[in-house]
Amino acid sequence: MSQPSSFWWQKYGTLAQMAQASVALLGFVAILFQINEIRANNRAASARQVFLGYTDLAFKNPKFSEPDYAAIKAASRDQQVQYESFVSYFLYACEEATAAFAGRREWMASCDYDLKPHLPFLCEKSSTEPAYLETYSADTQQWVKASMKTASVTPPDCKLGKT
């Protein structure tokens, strides 16, 4: 006797089982999408918080946000360290903001605007301690170097040129 022919779905299960598997797969994909969105939102919130912290620091320390670098170099070692920490915080804030908001040019424009007065310090620091800039991402390093080139800030004098 010949075996009765079976339908294709009978090899793989009933229609209800296939529907259940499809719904489970859709649910898994939705969970992955939701996790990715939560991660992006957390990164954006963190970047905003860091940049807000930098803005608060700049407000409380106008001598560092618009520095007279010659005066800072002549000041006490404590003030020099405070200024270096200020610039480090600024670079970190910009690094976070530009990574979290890659498609939003206004964040980079804000960082570009705030970077210019710090270029003489970064130029000197880069020539005396090349490892300093290496503590930041490759994008941040390129951004600082390109900004120095645009502003004609070069060793050994490291002064802002005409732009």
mmCIF file of N, CA, C and O in Angstrom, residues 54 57 61-91 114-125 132 136 160:
data_model
loop_
_atom_site.group_PDB
_atom_site.id
_atom_site.type_symbol
_atom_site.label_atom_id
_atom_site.label_comp_id
_atom_site.label_asym_id
_atom_site.label_seq_id
_atom_site.Cartn_x
_atom_site.Cartn_y
_atom_site.Cartn_z
ATOM 1 N N TYR A 54 29.869 70.458 31.874
ATOM 2 C CA TYR A 54 30.912 71.327 31.325
ATOM 3 C C TYR A 54 30.437 72.781 31.278
ATOM 4 O O TYR A 54 31.171 73.697 31.654
ATOM 5 N N LEU A 57 30.585 74.242 34.653
ATOM 6 C CA LEU A 57 31.989 74.488 35.009
ATOM 7 C C LEU A 57 32.509 75.751 34.313
ATOM 8 O O LEU A 57 33.213 76.558 34.926
ATOM 9 N N ASN A 61 33.826 79.208 36.043
ATOM 10 C CA ASN A 61 35.250 79.493 35.824
ATOM 11 C C ASN A 61 35.466 80.245 34.510
ATOM 12 O O ASN A 61 36.103 79.719 33.589
ATOM 13 N N PRO A 62 34.974 81.463 34.408
ATOM 14 C CA PRO A 62 35.138 82.187 33.141
ATOM 15 C C PRO A 62 36.608 82.409 32.779
ATOM 16 O O PRO A 62 36.940 82.532 31.608
ATOM 17 N N LYS A 63 37.479 82.413 33.780
ATOM 18 C CA LYS A 63 38.910 82.598 33.492
ATOM 19 C C LYS A 63 39.468 81.409 32.719
ATOM 20 O O LYS A 63 40.507 81.528 32.066
ATOM 21 N N PHE A 64 38.781 80.270 32.773
ATOM 22 C CA PHE A 64 39.216 79.101 32.014
ATOM 23 C C PHE A 64 38.442 78.951 30.701
ATOM 24 O O PHE A 64 38.977 78.426 29.735
ATOM 25 N N SER A 65 37.198 79.386 30.674
ATOM 26 C CA SER A 65 36.422 79.231 29.443
ATOM 27 C C SER A 65 36.878 80.216 28.364
ATOM 28 O O SER A 65 36.795 79.917 27.183
ATOM 29 N N GLU A 66 37.348 81.391 28.746
ATOM 30 C CA GLU A 66 37.971 82.363 27.833
ATOM 31 C C GLU A 66 39.340 82.688 28.415
ATOM 32 O O GLU A 66 39.551 83.753 28.990
ATOM 33 N N PRO A 67 40.297 81.771 28.289
ATOM 34 C CA PRO A 67 41.551 81.884 29.033
ATOM 35 C C PRO A 67 42.537 82.916 28.474
ATOM 36 O O PRO A 67 42.593 83.163 27.287
ATOM 37 N N ASP A 68 43.284 83.470 29.406
ATOM 38 C CA ASP A 68 44.496 84.219 29.060
ATOM 39 C C ASP A 68 45.604 83.221 29.350
ATOM 40 O O ASP A 68 46.083 83.109 30.482
ATOM 41 N N TYR A 69 45.992 82.479 28.321
ATOM 42 C CA TYR A 69 46.897 81.355 28.538
ATOM 43 C C TYR A 69 48.258 81.798 29.079
ATOM 44 O O TYR A 69 48.849 81.104 29.903
ATOM 45 N N ALA A 70 48.727 82.955 28.672
ATOM 46 C CA ALA A 70 50.005 83.455 29.200
ATOM 47 C C ALA A 70 49.908 83.670 30.709
ATOM 48 O O ALA A 70 50.832 83.339 31.454
ATOM 49 N N ALA A 71 48.776 84.208 31.176
ATOM 50 C CA ALA A 71 48.576 84.426 32.609
ATOM 51 C C ALA A 71 48.452 83.100 33.356
ATOM 52 O O ALA A 71 48.964 82.958 34.475
ATOM 53 N N ILE A 72 47.804 82.139 32.740
ATOM 54 C CA ILE A 72 47.654 80.821 33.382
ATOM 55 C C ILE A 72 49.012 80.141 33.507
ATOM 56 O O ILE A 72 49.330 79.546 34.540
ATOM 57 N N LYS A 73 49.845 80.247 32.461
ATOM 58 C CA LYS A 73 51.195 79.648 32.528
ATOM 59 C C LYS A 73 52.044 80.314 33.608
ATOM 60 O O LYS A 73 52.876 79.654 34.222
ATOM 61 N N ALA A 74 51.815 81.611 33.845
ATOM 62 C CA ALA A 74 52.582 82.335 34.855
ATOM 63 C C ALA A 74 52.008 82.146 36.261
ATOM 64 O O ALA A 74 52.656 82.489 37.243
ATOM 65 N N ALA A 75 50.810 81.590 36.350
ATOM 66 C CA ALA A 75 50.128 81.425 37.642
ATOM 67 C C ALA A 75 50.693 80.221 38.400
ATOM 68 O O ALA A 75 51.601 79.528 37.942
ATOM 69 N N SER A 76 50.088 79.964 39.537
ATOM 70 C CA SER A 76 50.522 78.849 40.391
ATOM 71 C C SER A 76 50.289 77.505 39.698
ATOM 72 O O SER A 76 49.475 77.391 38.781
ATOM 73 N N ARG A 77 50.998 76.510 40.168
ATOM 74 C CA ARG A 77 50.857 75.152 39.625
ATOM 75 C C ARG A 77 49.426 74.647 39.799
ATOM 76 O O ARG A 77 48.887 73.977 38.923
ATOM 77 N N ASP A 78 48.790 75.016 40.917
ATOM 78 C CA ASP A 78 47.404 74.604 41.155
ATOM 79 C C ASP A 78 46.478 75.130 40.056
ATOM 80 O O ASP A 78 45.620 74.403 39.556
ATOM 81 N N GLN A 79 46.652 76.381 39.696
ATOM 82 C CA GLN A 79 45.790 76.974 38.669
ATOM 83 C C GLN A 79 46.071 76.329 37.303
ATOM 84 O O GLN A 79 45.142 76.104 36.522
ATOM 85 N N GLN A 80 47.310 75.994 37.031
ATOM 86 C CA GLN A 80 47.636 75.316 35.774
ATOM 87 C C GLN A 80 46.968 73.942 35.707
ATOM 88 O O GLN A 80 46.431 73.543 34.673
ATOM 89 N N VAL A 81 46.986 73.229 36.820
ATOM 90 C CA VAL A 81 46.353 71.910 36.878
ATOM 91 C C VAL A 81 44.834 72.049 36.743
ATOM 92 O O VAL A 81 44.187 71.249 36.059
ATOM 93 N N GLN A 82 44.261 73.060 37.385
ATOM 94 C CA GLN A 82 42.817 73.292 37.249
ATOM 95 C C GLN A 82 42.457 73.563 35.789
ATOM 96 O O GLN A 82 41.455 73.046 35.285
ATOM 97 N N TYR A 83 43.264 74.366 35.118
ATOM 98 C CA TYR A 83 42.992 74.675 33.713
ATOM 99 C C TYR A 83 43.115 73.421 32.851
ATOM 100 O O TYR A 83 42.265 73.166 32.001
ATOM 101 N N GLU A 84 44.134 72.627 33.088
ATOM 102 C CA GLU A 84 44.296 71.384 32.324
ATOM 103 C C GLU A 84 43.096 70.468 32.544
ATOM 104 O O GLU A 84 42.583 69.863 31.597
ATOM 105 N N SER A 85 42.624 70.378 33.769
ATOM 106 C CA SER A 85 41.438 69.563 34.064
ATOM 107 C C SER A 85 40.198 70.127 33.375
ATOM 108 O O SER A 85 39.357 69.371 32.871
ATOM 109 N N PHE A 86 40.089 71.446 33.345
ATOM 110 C CA PHE A 86 38.969 72.095 32.665
ATOM 111 C C PHE A 86 38.963 71.706 31.184
ATOM 112 O O PHE A 86 37.920 71.325 30.633
ATOM 113 N N VAL A 87 40.117 71.813 30.535
ATOM 114 C CA VAL A 87 40.209 71.483 29.110
ATOM 115 C C VAL A 87 39.933 69.999 28.887
ATOM 116 O O VAL A 87 39.239 69.629 27.937
ATOM 117 N N SER A 88 40.418 69.148 29.766
ATOM 118 C CA SER A 88 40.158 67.713 29.652
ATOM 119 C C SER A 88 38.669 67.421 29.759
ATOM 120 O O SER A 88 38.125 66.617 28.988
ATOM 121 N N TYR A 89 38.002 68.068 30.687
ATOM 122 C CA TYR A 89 36.551 67.887 30.847
ATOM 123 C C TYR A 89 35.826 68.368 29.600
ATOM 124 O O TYR A 89 34.894 67.720 29.106
ATOM 125 N N PHE A 90 36.267 69.500 29.070
ATOM 126 C CA PHE A 90 35.666 70.036 27.847
ATOM 127 C C PHE A 90 35.809 69.045 26.690
ATOM 128 O O PHE A 90 34.845 68.753 25.978
ATOM 129 N N LEU A 91 37.010 68.519 26.485
ATOM 130 C CA LEU A 91 37.231 67.571 25.393
ATOM 131 C C LEU A 91 36.395 66.312 25.569
ATOM 132 O O LEU A 91 35.820 65.788 24.611
ATOM 133 N N ASP A 114 33.884 76.634 21.252
ATOM 134 C CA ASP A 114 34.533 76.639 22.567
ATOM 135 C C ASP A 114 35.986 76.164 22.529
ATOM 136 O O ASP A 114 36.751 76.454 23.449
ATOM 137 N N LEU A 115 36.370 75.446 21.486
ATOM 138 C CA LEU A 115 37.732 74.900 21.409
ATOM 139 C C LEU A 115 38.778 75.970 21.101
ATOM 140 O O LEU A 115 39.882 75.927 21.651
ATOM 141 N N LYS A 116 38.454 76.912 20.266
ATOM 142 C CA LYS A 116 39.452 77.847 19.752
ATOM 143 C C LYS A 116 40.326 78.498 20.824
ATOM 144 O O LYS A 116 41.552 78.516 20.676
ATOM 145 N N PRO A 117 39.793 79.031 21.932
ATOM 146 C CA PRO A 117 40.678 79.668 22.915
ATOM 147 C C PRO A 117 41.638 78.698 23.621
ATOM 148 O O PRO A 117 42.615 79.120 24.229
ATOM 149 N N HIS A 118 41.370 77.398 23.507
ATOM 150 C CA HIS A 118 42.211 76.400 24.178
ATOM 151 C C HIS A 118 43.289 75.821 23.263
ATOM 152 O O HIS A 118 44.114 75.018 23.703
ATOM 153 N N LEU A 119 43.294 76.224 22.012
ATOM 154 C CA LEU A 119 44.252 75.669 21.060
ATOM 155 C C LEU A 119 45.716 75.930 21.433
ATOM 156 O O LEU A 119 46.539 75.019 21.276
ATOM 157 N N PRO A 120 46.079 77.131 21.922
ATOM 158 C CA PRO A 120 47.485 77.303 22.323
ATOM 159 C C PRO A 120 47.919 76.304 23.401
ATOM 160 O O PRO A 120 49.015 75.739 23.324
ATOM 161 N N PHE A 121 47.064 76.083 24.391
ATOM 162 C CA PHE A 121 47.377 75.094 25.432
ATOM 163 C C PHE A 121 47.526 73.704 24.822
ATOM 164 O O PHE A 121 48.489 72.984 25.117
ATOM 165 N N LEU A 122 46.567 73.306 23.975
ATOM 166 C CA LEU A 122 46.605 71.968 23.385
ATOM 167 C C LEU A 122 47.820 71.796 22.470
ATOM 168 O O LEU A 122 48.403 70.714 22.415
ATOM 169 N N CYS A 123 48.212 72.844 21.796
ATOM 170 C CA CYS A 123 49.402 72.801 20.943
ATOM 171 C C CYS A 123 50.648 72.546 21.793
ATOM 172 O O CYS A 123 51.445 71.657 21.493
ATOM 173 N N GLU A 124 50.806 73.340 22.846
ATOM 174 C CA GLU A 124 51.958 73.163 23.735
ATOM 175 C C GLU A 124 51.947 71.784 24.387
ATOM 176 O O GLU A 124 52.975 71.115 24.471
ATOM 177 N N LYS A 125 50.779 71.391 24.864
ATOM 178 C CA LYS A 125 50.655 70.099 25.544
ATOM 179 C C LYS A 125 50.997 68.955 24.585
ATOM 180 O O LYS A 125 51.677 68.002 24.960
ATOM 181 N N TYR A 132 49.288 62.978 25.627
ATOM 182 C CA TYR A 132 48.092 63.628 26.174
ATOM 183 C C TYR A 132 46.887 63.466 25.247
ATOM 184 O O TYR A 132 45.824 63.030 25.686
ATOM 185 N N TYR A 136 42.327 60.480 24.107
ATOM 186 C CA TYR A 136 41.015 60.722 23.512
ATOM 187 C C TYR A 136 40.858 59.872 22.264
ATOM 188 O O TYR A 136 41.828 59.327 21.736
ATOM 189 N N LEU A 160 47.576 81.649 18.527
ATOM 190 C CA LEU A 160 46.483 81.726 17.565
ATOM 191 C C LEU A 160 46.864 82.662 16.433
ATOM 192 O O LEU A 160 47.302 83.772 16.654
#
